[in-house]
């Protein structure tokens, strides 16, 4: 006569079997985060930036694909398998540490004689969207990035500002919750700068411009102290950090917004005669 297996014992056996079957996947999941490091080095003499993308676990990404822009990109190299055509770049990273680098032209005229991206001997103003390619990726299931941006400045440049939180020195944490392959976007400024900072409610606000700029940095910060409570009531959630970049000619004579950041020409008023605010418009 067979002995009956009690219900609690049977349940325990089922749980042990399930855990045993799930164990390999659980162990594998621990390795799915990967380090994604962006490195940005300015080359003022050539008007370019050297962009390097490094992965610590190349095996988690099957392929990275982005549009080739020959008028802006050159000297594209990579470890692993790289295919470059006139219209597209396809990179299949090697296992372990893998990297891709390219030189990117910074200067861009939005209108004749007016720039929405410019690098001079002493400073650079640009959007990360224009330097770091927008990529299409194929991942191993569950892979996600822990991303940083490290900026290398020319010897006489003193600082860099972005709309991303500073980790230390010239390294910033990049976290796009909606992306598995984080990308440093938004306005950025580097060089010999004049910068003012203030904390308003839960937002760290930075106003930065080249030292020789006529940007009224303290006027901008003071204006924010008055309007920020209204912004919070209207939008409920406000960013952890906001960067305002300014400069006069030959930059574009207007305002342009970006993720966690905006640009405003030095000649644009904080509040116009008709009571409107270019600054508020971009926010």
CSV table of C-alpha atoms in Angstrom, one decimal, residues 33-146:
chain,number,residue,atom,x,y,z
A,33,UNK,CA,23.2,45.5,-16.3
A,34,UNK,CA,26.1,46.9,-18.3
A,35,UNK,CA,28.4,49.9,-18.0
A,36,UNK,CA,27.9,52.4,-20.9
A,37,UNK,CA,30.5,55.1,-20.9
A,38,UNK,CA,30.5,58.1,-23.2
A,39,UNK,CA,33.7,60.1,-23.5
A,40,UNK,CA,33.7,63.6,-25.1
A,41,UNK,CA,37.0,65.3,-26.0
A,42,UNK,CA,37.0,68.7,-27.7
A,43,UNK,CA,39.3,69.4,-30.6
A,44,UNK,CA,39.1,73.2,-31.1
A,45,UNK,CA,41.8,73.3,-33.8
A,46,UNK,CA,39.7,71.2,-36.1
A,47,UNK,CA,36.2,72.3,-34.9
A,48,UNK,CA,35.4,68.8,-33.9
A,49,UNK,CA,34.7,66.6,-30.9
A,50,UNK,CA,36.1,63.1,-30.5
A,51,UNK,CA,33.2,60.9,-29.2
A,52,UNK,CA,33.9,57.4,-27.8
A,53,UNK,CA,31.3,54.9,-26.6
A,54,UNK,CA,32.6,52.1,-24.4
A,55,UNK,CA,30.7,49.0,-23.2
A,56,UNK,CA,32.0,46.7,-20.4
A,57,UNK,CA,29.9,43.7,-21.6
A,58,UNK,CA,29.7,43.9,-25.3
A,59,UNK,CA,28.2,40.4,-25.5
A,60,UNK,CA,24.9,41.9,-24.1
A,61,UNK,CA,24.4,44.0,-27.3
A,62,UNK,CA,24.0,42.1,-30.5
A,63,UNK,CA,24.2,45.2,-32.7
A,64,UNK,CA,24.1,49.0,-32.7
A,65,UNK,CA,23.0,50.8,-35.8
A,66,UNK,CA,22.8,54.6,-36.6
A,67,UNK,CA,22.6,56.9,-39.5
A,68,UNK,CA,25.9,57.9,-41.1
A,69,UNK,CA,26.2,61.7,-41.7
A,70,UNK,CA,29.3,62.1,-43.8
A,71,UNK,CA,29.0,65.9,-43.7
A,72,UNK,CA,29.4,65.7,-39.9
A,73,UNK,CA,31.0,62.3,-39.0
A,74,UNK,CA,34.5,61.0,-39.9
A,75,UNK,CA,37.1,58.6,-38.7
A,76,UNK,CA,34.6,56.0,-37.4
A,77,UNK,CA,36.4,53.1,-35.8
A,78,UNK,CA,35.4,50.3,-33.5
A,79,UNK,CA,36.4,47.0,-31.9
A,80,UNK,CA,34.4,44.0,-33.0
A,81,UNK,CA,32.6,44.0,-36.4
A,82,UNK,CA,32.0,47.4,-38.0
A,83,UNK,CA,30.3,48.1,-41.3
A,84,UNK,CA,30.2,51.7,-42.6
A,85,UNK,CA,28.2,52.7,-45.7
A,86,UNK,CA,27.4,56.1,-47.1
A,87,UNK,CA,24.1,56.1,-45.2
A,88,UNK,CA,24.5,53.8,-42.2
A,89,UNK,CA,26.8,52.5,-39.5
A,90,UNK,CA,26.4,49.0,-38.1
A,91,UNK,CA,28.4,47.9,-35.1
A,92,UNK,CA,28.4,44.4,-33.6
A,93,UNK,CA,30.5,44.7,-30.4
A,94,UNK,CA,32.9,42.0,-29.4
A,95,UNK,CA,32.5,40.3,-26.0
A,96,UNK,CA,33.9,42.0,-22.9
A,97,UNK,CA,35.1,45.5,-23.2
A,98,UNK,CA,34.2,47.1,-26.6
A,99,UNK,CA,34.3,50.6,-27.9
A,100,UNK,CA,33.4,52.8,-30.9
A,101,UNK,CA,34.7,56.2,-31.7
A,102,UNK,CA,34.1,58.9,-34.2
A,103,UNK,CA,34.9,62.6,-34.9
A,104,UNK,CA,31.9,64.9,-35.0
A,105,UNK,CA,31.8,68.4,-36.5
A,106,UNK,CA,30.3,70.8,-33.9
A,107,UNK,CA,29.5,74.1,-35.8
A,108,UNK,CA,26.1,74.3,-37.3
A,109,UNK,CA,24.3,77.3,-38.8
A,110,UNK,CA,20.6,77.4,-38.1
A,111,UNK,CA,20.3,80.6,-40.2
A,112,UNK,CA,23.0,82.3,-42.3
A,113,UNK,CA,25.5,83.6,-39.9
A,114,UNK,CA,23.6,82.4,-36.8
A,115,UNK,CA,24.6,79.2,-35.1
A,116,UNK,CA,22.7,76.8,-32.9
A,117,UNK,CA,26.0,74.9,-32.2
A,118,UNK,CA,29.4,76.6,-32.2
A,119,UNK,CA,32.9,76.0,-30.9
A,120,UNK,CA,35.5,78.7,-30.6
A,121,UNK,CA,39.0,78.7,-29.2
A,122,UNK,CA,37.6,79.4,-25.7
A,123,UNK,CA,34.2,77.7,-25.5
A,124,UNK,CA,31.6,75.4,-27.1
A,125,UNK,CA,27.8,75.5,-27.0
A,126,UNK,CA,25.9,72.6,-28.5
A,127,UNK,CA,23.2,69.9,-27.9
A,128,UNK,CA,24.2,66.4,-27.0
A,129,UNK,CA,21.6,65.2,-29.4
A,130,UNK,CA,23.8,66.4,-32.3
A,131,UNK,CA,27.1,64.9,-31.0
A,132,UNK,CA,26.0,61.5,-29.8
A,133,UNK,CA,24.2,59.5,-32.5
A,134,UNK,CA,20.7,58.2,-32.0
A,135,UNK,CA,21.1,54.5,-32.2
A,136,UNK,CA,18.9,51.4,-32.8
A,137,UNK,CA,20.0,48.5,-30.7
A,138,UNK,CA,19.4,44.8,-30.4
A,139,UNK,CA,19.9,43.5,-26.8
A,140,UNK,CA,20.0,40.3,-25.0
A,141,UNK,CA,16.8,40.0,-23.1
A,142,UNK,CA,16.8,42.1,-19.9
A,143,UNK,CA,20.0,44.1,-20.7
A,144,UNK,CA,20.0,47.7,-19.6
A,145,UNK,CA,22.6,50.4,-19.3
A,146,UNK,CA,24.2,52.2,-16.4
